[in-house]
Every structure is written in C-alpha cells, then in structure tokens.
Tab-separated table of N, CA and C in Angstrom:
chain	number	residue	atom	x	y	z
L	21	UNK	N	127.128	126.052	135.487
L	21	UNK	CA	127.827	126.845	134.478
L	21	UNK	C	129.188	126.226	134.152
L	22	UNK	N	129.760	126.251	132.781
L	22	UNK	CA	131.059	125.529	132.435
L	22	UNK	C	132.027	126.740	133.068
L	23	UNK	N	133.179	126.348	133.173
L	23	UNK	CA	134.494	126.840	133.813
L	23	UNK	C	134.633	127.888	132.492
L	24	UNK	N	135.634	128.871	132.493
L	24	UNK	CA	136.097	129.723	131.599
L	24	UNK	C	135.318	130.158	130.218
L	25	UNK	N	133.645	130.329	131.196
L	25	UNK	CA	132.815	130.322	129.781
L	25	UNK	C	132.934	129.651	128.460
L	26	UNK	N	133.140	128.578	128.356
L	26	UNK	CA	133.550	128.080	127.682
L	26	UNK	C	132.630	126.876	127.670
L	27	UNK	N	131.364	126.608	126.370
L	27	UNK	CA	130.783	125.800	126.457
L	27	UNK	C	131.208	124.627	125.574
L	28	UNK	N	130.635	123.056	125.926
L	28	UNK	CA	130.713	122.436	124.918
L	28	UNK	C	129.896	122.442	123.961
L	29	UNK	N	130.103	122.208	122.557
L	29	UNK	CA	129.082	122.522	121.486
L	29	UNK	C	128.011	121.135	121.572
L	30	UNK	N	127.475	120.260	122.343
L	30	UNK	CA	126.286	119.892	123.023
L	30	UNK	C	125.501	121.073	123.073
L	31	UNK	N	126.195	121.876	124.279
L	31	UNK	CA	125.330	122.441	125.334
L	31	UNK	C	124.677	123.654	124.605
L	32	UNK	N	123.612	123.863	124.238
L	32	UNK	CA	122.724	125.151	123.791
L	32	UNK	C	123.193	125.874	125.151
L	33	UNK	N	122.762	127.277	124.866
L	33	UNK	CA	122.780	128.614	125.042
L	33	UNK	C	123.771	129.277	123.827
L	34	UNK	N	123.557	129.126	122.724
L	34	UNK	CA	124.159	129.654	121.591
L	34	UNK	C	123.323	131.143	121.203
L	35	UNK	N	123.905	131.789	121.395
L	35	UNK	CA	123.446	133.581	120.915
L	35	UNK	C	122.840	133.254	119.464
L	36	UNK	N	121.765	133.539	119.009
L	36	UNK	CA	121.347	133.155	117.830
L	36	UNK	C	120.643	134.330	117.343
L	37	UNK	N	120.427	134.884	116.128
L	37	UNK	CA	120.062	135.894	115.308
L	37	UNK	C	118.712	135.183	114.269
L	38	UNK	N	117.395	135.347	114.097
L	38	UNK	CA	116.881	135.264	113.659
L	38	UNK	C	115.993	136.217	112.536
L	39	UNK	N	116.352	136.203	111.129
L	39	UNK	CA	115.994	136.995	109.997
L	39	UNK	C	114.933	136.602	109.160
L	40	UNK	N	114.150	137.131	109.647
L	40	UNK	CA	112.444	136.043	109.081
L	40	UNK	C	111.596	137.324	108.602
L	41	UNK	N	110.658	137.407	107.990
L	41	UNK	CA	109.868	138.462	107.632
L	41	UNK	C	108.638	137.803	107.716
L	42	UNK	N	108.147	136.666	108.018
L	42	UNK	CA	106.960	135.334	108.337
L	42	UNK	C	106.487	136.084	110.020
L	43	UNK	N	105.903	136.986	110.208
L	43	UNK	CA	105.998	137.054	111.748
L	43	UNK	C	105.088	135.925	112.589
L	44	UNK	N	104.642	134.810	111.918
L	44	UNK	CA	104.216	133.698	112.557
L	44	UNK	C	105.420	132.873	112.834
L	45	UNK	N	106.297	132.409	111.739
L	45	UNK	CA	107.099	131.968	111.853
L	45	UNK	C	108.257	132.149	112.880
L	46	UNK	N	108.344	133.534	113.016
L	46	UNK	CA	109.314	133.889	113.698
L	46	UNK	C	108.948	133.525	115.641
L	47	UNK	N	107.391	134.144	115.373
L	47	UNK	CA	107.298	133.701	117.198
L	47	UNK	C	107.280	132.104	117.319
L	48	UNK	N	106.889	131.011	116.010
L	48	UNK	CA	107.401	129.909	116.284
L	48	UNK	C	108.412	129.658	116.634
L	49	UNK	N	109.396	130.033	116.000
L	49	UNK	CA	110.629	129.335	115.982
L	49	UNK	C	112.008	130.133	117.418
L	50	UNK	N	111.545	131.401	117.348
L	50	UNK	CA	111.775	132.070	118.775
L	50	UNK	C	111.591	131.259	120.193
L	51	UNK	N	110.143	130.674	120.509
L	51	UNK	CA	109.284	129.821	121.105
L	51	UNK	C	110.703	128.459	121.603
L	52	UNK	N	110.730	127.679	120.306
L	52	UNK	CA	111.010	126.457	119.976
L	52	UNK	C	112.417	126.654	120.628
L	53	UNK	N	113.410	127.485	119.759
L	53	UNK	CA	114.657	128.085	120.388
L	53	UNK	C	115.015	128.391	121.324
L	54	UNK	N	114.309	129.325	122.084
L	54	UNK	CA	114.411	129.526	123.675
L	54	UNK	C	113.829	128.246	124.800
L	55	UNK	N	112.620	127.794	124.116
L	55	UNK	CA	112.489	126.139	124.700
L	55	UNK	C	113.572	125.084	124.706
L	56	UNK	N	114.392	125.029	124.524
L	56	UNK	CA	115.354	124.205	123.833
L	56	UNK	C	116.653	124.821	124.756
L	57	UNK	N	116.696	125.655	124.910
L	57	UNK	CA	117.876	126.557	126.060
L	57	UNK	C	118.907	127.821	125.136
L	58	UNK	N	118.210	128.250	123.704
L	58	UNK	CA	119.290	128.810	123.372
L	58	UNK	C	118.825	130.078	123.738
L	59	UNK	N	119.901	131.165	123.538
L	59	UNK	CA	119.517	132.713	123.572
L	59	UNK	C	119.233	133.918	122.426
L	60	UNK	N	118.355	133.591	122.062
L	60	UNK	CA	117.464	134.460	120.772
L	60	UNK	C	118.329	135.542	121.256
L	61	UNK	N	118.873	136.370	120.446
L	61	UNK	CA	119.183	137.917	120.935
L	61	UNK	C	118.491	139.168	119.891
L	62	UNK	N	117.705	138.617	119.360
L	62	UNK	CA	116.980	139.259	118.057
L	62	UNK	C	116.151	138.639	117.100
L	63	UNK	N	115.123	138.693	116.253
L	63	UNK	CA	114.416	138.391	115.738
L	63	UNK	C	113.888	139.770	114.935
L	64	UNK	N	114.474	139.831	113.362
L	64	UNK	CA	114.012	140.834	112.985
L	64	UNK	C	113.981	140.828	111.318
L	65	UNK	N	113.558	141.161	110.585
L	65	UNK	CA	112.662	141.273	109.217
L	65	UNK	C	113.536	141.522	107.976
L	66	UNK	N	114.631	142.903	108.408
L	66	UNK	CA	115.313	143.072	106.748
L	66	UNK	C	116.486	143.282	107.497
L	67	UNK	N	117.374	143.255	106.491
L	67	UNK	CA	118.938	143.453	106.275
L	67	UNK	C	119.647	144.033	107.094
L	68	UNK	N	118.699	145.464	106.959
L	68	UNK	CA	119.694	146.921	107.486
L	68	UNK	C	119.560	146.843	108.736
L	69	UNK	N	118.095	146.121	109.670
L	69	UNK	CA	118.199	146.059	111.126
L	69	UNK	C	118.932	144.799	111.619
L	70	UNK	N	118.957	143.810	110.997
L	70	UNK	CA	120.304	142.806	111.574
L	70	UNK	C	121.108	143.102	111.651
L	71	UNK	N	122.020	144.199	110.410
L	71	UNK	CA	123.223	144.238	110.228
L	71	UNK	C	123.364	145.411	111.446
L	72	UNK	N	122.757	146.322	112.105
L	72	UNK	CA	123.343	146.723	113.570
L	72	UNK	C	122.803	145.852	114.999
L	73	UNK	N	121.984	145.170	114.442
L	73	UNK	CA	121.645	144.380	115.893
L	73	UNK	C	122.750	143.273	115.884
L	74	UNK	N	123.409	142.814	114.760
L	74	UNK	CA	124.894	141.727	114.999
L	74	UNK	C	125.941	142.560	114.952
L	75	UNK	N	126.180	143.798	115.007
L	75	UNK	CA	127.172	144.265	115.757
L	75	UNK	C	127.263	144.956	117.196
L	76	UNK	N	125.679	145.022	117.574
L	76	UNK	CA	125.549	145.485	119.118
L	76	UNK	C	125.251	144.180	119.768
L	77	UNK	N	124.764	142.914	119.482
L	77	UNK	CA	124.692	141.741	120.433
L	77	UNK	C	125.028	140.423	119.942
L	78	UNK	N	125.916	140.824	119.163
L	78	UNK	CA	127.147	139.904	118.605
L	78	UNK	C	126.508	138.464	118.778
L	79	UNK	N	125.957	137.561	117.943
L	79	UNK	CA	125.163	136.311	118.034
L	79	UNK	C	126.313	135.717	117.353
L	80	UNK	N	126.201	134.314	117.765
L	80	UNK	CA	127.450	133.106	117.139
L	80	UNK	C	126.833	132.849	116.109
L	81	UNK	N	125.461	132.703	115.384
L	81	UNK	CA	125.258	132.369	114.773
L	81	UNK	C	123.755	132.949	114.077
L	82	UNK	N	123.433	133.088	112.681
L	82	UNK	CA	122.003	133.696	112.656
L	82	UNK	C	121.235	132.853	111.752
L	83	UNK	N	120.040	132.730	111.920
L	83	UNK	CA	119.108	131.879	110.561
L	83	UNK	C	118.491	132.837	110.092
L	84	UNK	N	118.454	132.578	108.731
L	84	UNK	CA	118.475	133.716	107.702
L	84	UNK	C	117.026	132.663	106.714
L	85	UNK	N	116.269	133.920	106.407
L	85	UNK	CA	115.175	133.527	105.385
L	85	UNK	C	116.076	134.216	104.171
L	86	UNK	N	116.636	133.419	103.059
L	86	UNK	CA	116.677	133.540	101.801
L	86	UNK	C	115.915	134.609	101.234
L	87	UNK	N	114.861	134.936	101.057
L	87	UNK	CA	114.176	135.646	100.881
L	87	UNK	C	113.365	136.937	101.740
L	88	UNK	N	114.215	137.586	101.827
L	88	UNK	CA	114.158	138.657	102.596
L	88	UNK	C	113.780	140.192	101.319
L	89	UNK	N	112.726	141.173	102.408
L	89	UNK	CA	112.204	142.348	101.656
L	89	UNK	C	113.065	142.969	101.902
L	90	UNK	N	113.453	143.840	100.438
L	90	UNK	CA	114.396	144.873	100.415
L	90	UNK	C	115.288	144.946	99.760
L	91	UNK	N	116.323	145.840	99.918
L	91	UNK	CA	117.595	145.568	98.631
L	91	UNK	C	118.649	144.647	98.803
L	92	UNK	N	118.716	143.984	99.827
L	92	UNK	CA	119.751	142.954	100.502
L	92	UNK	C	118.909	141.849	100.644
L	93	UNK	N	119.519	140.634	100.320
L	93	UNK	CA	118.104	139.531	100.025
L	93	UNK	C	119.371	138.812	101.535
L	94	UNK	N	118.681	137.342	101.594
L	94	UNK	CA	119.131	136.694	102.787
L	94	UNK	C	120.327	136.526	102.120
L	95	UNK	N	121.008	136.093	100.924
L	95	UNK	CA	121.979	135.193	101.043
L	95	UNK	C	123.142	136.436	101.166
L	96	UNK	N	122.868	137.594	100.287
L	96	UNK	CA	123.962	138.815	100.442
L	96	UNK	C	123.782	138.968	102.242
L	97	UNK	N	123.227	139.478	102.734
L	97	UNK	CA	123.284	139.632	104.113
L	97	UNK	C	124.209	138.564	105.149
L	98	UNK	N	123.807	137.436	104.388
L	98	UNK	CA	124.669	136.124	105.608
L	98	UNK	C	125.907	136.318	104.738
L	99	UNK	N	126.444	136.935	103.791
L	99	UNK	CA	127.699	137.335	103.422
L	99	UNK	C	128.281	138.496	103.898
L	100	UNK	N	126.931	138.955	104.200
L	100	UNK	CA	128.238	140.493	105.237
L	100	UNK	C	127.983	140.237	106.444
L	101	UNK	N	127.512	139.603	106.973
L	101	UNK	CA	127.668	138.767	108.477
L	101	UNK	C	128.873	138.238	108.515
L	102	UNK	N	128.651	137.230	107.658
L	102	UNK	CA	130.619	136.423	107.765
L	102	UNK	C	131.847	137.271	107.389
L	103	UNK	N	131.226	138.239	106.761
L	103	UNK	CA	132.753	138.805	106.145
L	103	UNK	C	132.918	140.433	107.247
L	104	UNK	N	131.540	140.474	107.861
L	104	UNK	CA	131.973	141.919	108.819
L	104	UNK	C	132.208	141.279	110.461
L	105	UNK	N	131.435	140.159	110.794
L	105	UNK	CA	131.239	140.295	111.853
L	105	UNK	C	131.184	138.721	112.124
L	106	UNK	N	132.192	137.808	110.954
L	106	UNK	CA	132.230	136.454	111.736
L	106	UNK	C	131.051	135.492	111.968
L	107	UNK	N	129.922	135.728	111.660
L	107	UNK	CA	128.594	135.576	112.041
L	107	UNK	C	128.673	134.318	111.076
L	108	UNK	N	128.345	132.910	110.973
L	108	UNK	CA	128.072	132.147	110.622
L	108	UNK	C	125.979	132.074	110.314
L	109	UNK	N	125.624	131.847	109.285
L	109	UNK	CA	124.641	131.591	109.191
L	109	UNK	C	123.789	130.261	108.606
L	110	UNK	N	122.967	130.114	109.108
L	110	UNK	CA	121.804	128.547	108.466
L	110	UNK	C	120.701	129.513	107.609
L	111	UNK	N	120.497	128.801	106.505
L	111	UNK	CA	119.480	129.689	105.614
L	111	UNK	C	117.808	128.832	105.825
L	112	UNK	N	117.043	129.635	105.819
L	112	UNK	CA	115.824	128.557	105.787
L	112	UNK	C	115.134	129.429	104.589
L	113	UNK	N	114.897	128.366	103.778
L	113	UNK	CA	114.098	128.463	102.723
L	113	UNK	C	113.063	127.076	102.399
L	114	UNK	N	112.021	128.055	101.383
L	114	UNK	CA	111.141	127.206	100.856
L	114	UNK	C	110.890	127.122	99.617
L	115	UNK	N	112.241	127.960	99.428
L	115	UNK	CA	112.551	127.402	97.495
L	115	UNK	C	113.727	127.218	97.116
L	116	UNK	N	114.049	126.006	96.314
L	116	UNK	CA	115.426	125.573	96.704
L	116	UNK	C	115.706	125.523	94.896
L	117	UNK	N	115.702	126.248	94.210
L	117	UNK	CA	115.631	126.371	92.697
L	117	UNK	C	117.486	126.122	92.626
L	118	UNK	N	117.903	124.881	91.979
L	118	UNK	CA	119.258	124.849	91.758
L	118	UNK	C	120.443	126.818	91.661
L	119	UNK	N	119.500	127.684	91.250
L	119	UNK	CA	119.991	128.957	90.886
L	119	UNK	C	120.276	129.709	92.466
L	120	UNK	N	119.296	129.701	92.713
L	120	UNK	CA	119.158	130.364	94.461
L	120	UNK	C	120.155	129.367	95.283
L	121	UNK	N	119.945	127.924	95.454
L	121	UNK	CA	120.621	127.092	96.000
L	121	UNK	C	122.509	127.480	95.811
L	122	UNK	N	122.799	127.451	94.389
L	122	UNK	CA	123.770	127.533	94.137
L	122	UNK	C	124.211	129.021	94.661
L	123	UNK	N	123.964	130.193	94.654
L	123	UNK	CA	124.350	131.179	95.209
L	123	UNK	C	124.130	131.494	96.894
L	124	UNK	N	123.308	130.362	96.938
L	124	UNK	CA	123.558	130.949	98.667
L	124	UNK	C	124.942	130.017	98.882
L	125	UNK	N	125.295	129.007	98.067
L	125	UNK	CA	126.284	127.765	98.858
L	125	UNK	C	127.365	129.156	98.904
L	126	UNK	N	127.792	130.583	98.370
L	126	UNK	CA	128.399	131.493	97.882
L	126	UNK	C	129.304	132.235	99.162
L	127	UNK	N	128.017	131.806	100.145
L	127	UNK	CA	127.654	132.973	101.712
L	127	UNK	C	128.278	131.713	102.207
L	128	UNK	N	128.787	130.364	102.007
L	128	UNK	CA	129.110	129.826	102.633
L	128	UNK	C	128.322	129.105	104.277
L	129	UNK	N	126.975	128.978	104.055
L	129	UNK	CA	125.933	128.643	105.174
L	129	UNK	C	126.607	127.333	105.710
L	130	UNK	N	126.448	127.026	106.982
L	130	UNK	CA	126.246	125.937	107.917
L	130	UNK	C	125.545	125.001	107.904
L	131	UNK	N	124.376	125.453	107.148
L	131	UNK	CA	123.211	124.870	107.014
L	131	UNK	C	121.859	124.838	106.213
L	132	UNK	N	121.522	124.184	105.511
L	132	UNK	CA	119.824	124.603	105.168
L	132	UNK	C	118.634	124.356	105.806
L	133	UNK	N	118.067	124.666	106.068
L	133	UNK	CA	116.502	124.003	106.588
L	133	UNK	C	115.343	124.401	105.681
L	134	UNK	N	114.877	123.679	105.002
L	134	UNK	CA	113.520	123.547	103.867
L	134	UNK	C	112.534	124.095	104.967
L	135	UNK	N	111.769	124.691	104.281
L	135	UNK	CA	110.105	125.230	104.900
L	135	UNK	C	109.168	123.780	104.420
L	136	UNK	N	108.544	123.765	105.147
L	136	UNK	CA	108.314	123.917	106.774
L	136	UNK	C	109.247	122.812	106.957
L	137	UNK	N	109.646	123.102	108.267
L	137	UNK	CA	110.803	122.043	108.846
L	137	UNK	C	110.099	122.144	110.511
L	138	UNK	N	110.685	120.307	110.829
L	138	UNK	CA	110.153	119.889	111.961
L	138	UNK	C	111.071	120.548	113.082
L	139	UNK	N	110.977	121.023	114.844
L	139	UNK	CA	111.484	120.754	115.339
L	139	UNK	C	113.216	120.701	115.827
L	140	UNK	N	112.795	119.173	115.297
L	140	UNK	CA	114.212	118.028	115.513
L	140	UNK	C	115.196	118.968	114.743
L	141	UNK	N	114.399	118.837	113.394
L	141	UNK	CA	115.541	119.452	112.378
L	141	UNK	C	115.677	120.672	112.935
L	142	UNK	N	115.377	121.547	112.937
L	142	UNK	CA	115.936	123.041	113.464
L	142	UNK	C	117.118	122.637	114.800
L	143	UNK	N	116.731	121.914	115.498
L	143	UNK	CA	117.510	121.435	116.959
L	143	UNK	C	119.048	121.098	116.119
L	144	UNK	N	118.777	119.897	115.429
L	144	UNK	CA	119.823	118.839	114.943
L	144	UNK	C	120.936	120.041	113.747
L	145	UNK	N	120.091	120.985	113.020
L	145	UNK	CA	120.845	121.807	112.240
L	145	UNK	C	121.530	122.776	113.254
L	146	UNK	N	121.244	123.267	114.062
L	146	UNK	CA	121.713	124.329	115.124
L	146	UNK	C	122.895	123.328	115.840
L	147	UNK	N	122.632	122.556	116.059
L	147	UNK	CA	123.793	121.454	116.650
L	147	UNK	C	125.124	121.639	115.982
L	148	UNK	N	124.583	120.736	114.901
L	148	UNK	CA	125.438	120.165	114.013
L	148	UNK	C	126.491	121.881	113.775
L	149	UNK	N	125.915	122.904	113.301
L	149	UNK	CA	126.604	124.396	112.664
L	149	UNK	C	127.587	124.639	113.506
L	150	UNK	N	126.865	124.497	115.203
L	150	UNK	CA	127.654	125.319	116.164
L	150	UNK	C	128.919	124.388	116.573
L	151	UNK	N	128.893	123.044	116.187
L	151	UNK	CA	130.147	122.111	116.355
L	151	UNK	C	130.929	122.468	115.363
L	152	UNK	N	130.680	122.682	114.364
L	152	UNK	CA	131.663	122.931	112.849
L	152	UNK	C	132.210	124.314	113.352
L	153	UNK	N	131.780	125.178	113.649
L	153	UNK	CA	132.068	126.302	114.230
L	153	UNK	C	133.002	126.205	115.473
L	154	UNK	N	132.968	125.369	116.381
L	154	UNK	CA	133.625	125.409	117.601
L	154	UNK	C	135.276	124.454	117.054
L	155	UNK	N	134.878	124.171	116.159
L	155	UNK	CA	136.262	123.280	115.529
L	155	UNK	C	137.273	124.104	114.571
C-alpha cells in the first residue's frame, strides 16, 4: 500500500463509475476493469441512479455512454458530475456525428473511446484521464 493514501497515477485502484445501458457491455467492461486492479463502485443504466450513487461512493472518475435512456442523455449527466461532484468523465460512444462530438467536448471529457474499443484502449484511456486529473 502507498504511504498517505496517496497513489501514483500508474497505479490502478481508481474508484470508477460506469454508465452503460448495453448490459453485455457493462459485465464486459466491469470484468476487464476490475481485472486490471481498478475499483468499479457502480455500474448502472440512467442518469438519476448515477447521480446518487456519485454522491454516496464518490468515484474519481466515471465512463459515460453518450447515449443514455431518459431525460438526461450522457453528455448532460458528465456535466453535472463535474459541476456537482468533481467527477471527471471518459465518454464511450459509437457515434461520433461532428454535432454530438462537438457538445460532449461541452462536459469537458478526459476522454473518448469509440465502440467497440479494444482492451488496451480502455486501460491506456483510464491511464492517461487519471494522470491529467492527478496534475
């Protein structure tokens, strides 16, 4: 364990929030995430249940499907993450229409990841966010 809880942004165990409505997707990438050493603290479908599960288990960071059911789509949601609760988010989408693109850059994301995405990339984007973040 690092001294004064205090990790380096290498080291996974990053509290992570996952907003997917794909429930294949989600036990993938849950799977992949916790394989890898981080700490899933949620995995859940629309808006209104993230927005109290990131204020009861406070995640550093959440990946957000763009396209989310309901009246709060992904990119408004990873905007009241950052603006209520600090929450930095990576968007994963599988439509990247200059219009959608341009309004999520809005929420200010960490990151994109295109559908389907390998792996590496999910690893290397989670990296890369949580260093920009620790700086």
């Amino acid at each position: 364990m690092a001294s004064f809880g205090d990790f380096p942004p290498e080291t996974p165990s990053a509290r992570l929030l996952i907003l997917e409505d794909d429930v294949l997707l989600v036990s993938s990438l849950e799977e992949l995430l916790s394989d890898s050493g981080f700490d899933v603290v949620g995995t859940v479908g629309s808006a209104a249940t993230a927005l109290s599960l990131a204020e009861e288990r406070q995640p550093e960071l959440a990946l957000i499907d763009i396209r989310l059911v309901g009246p709060i789509d992904g990119i408004e949601l990873a905007r009241q993450l950052r603006d209520r609760f600090q929450i930095p988010a990576i968007f994963l989408s599988g439509l990247a229409d200059p219009e959608t693109r341009e309004r999520a850059l809005l929420a200010q994301p960490l990151g994109f990841l295109r559908k389907p995405y390998r792996a590496s990339e999910v690893f290397n984007t989670i990296q890369r966010a949580l260093s920009a973040e620790h700086n």
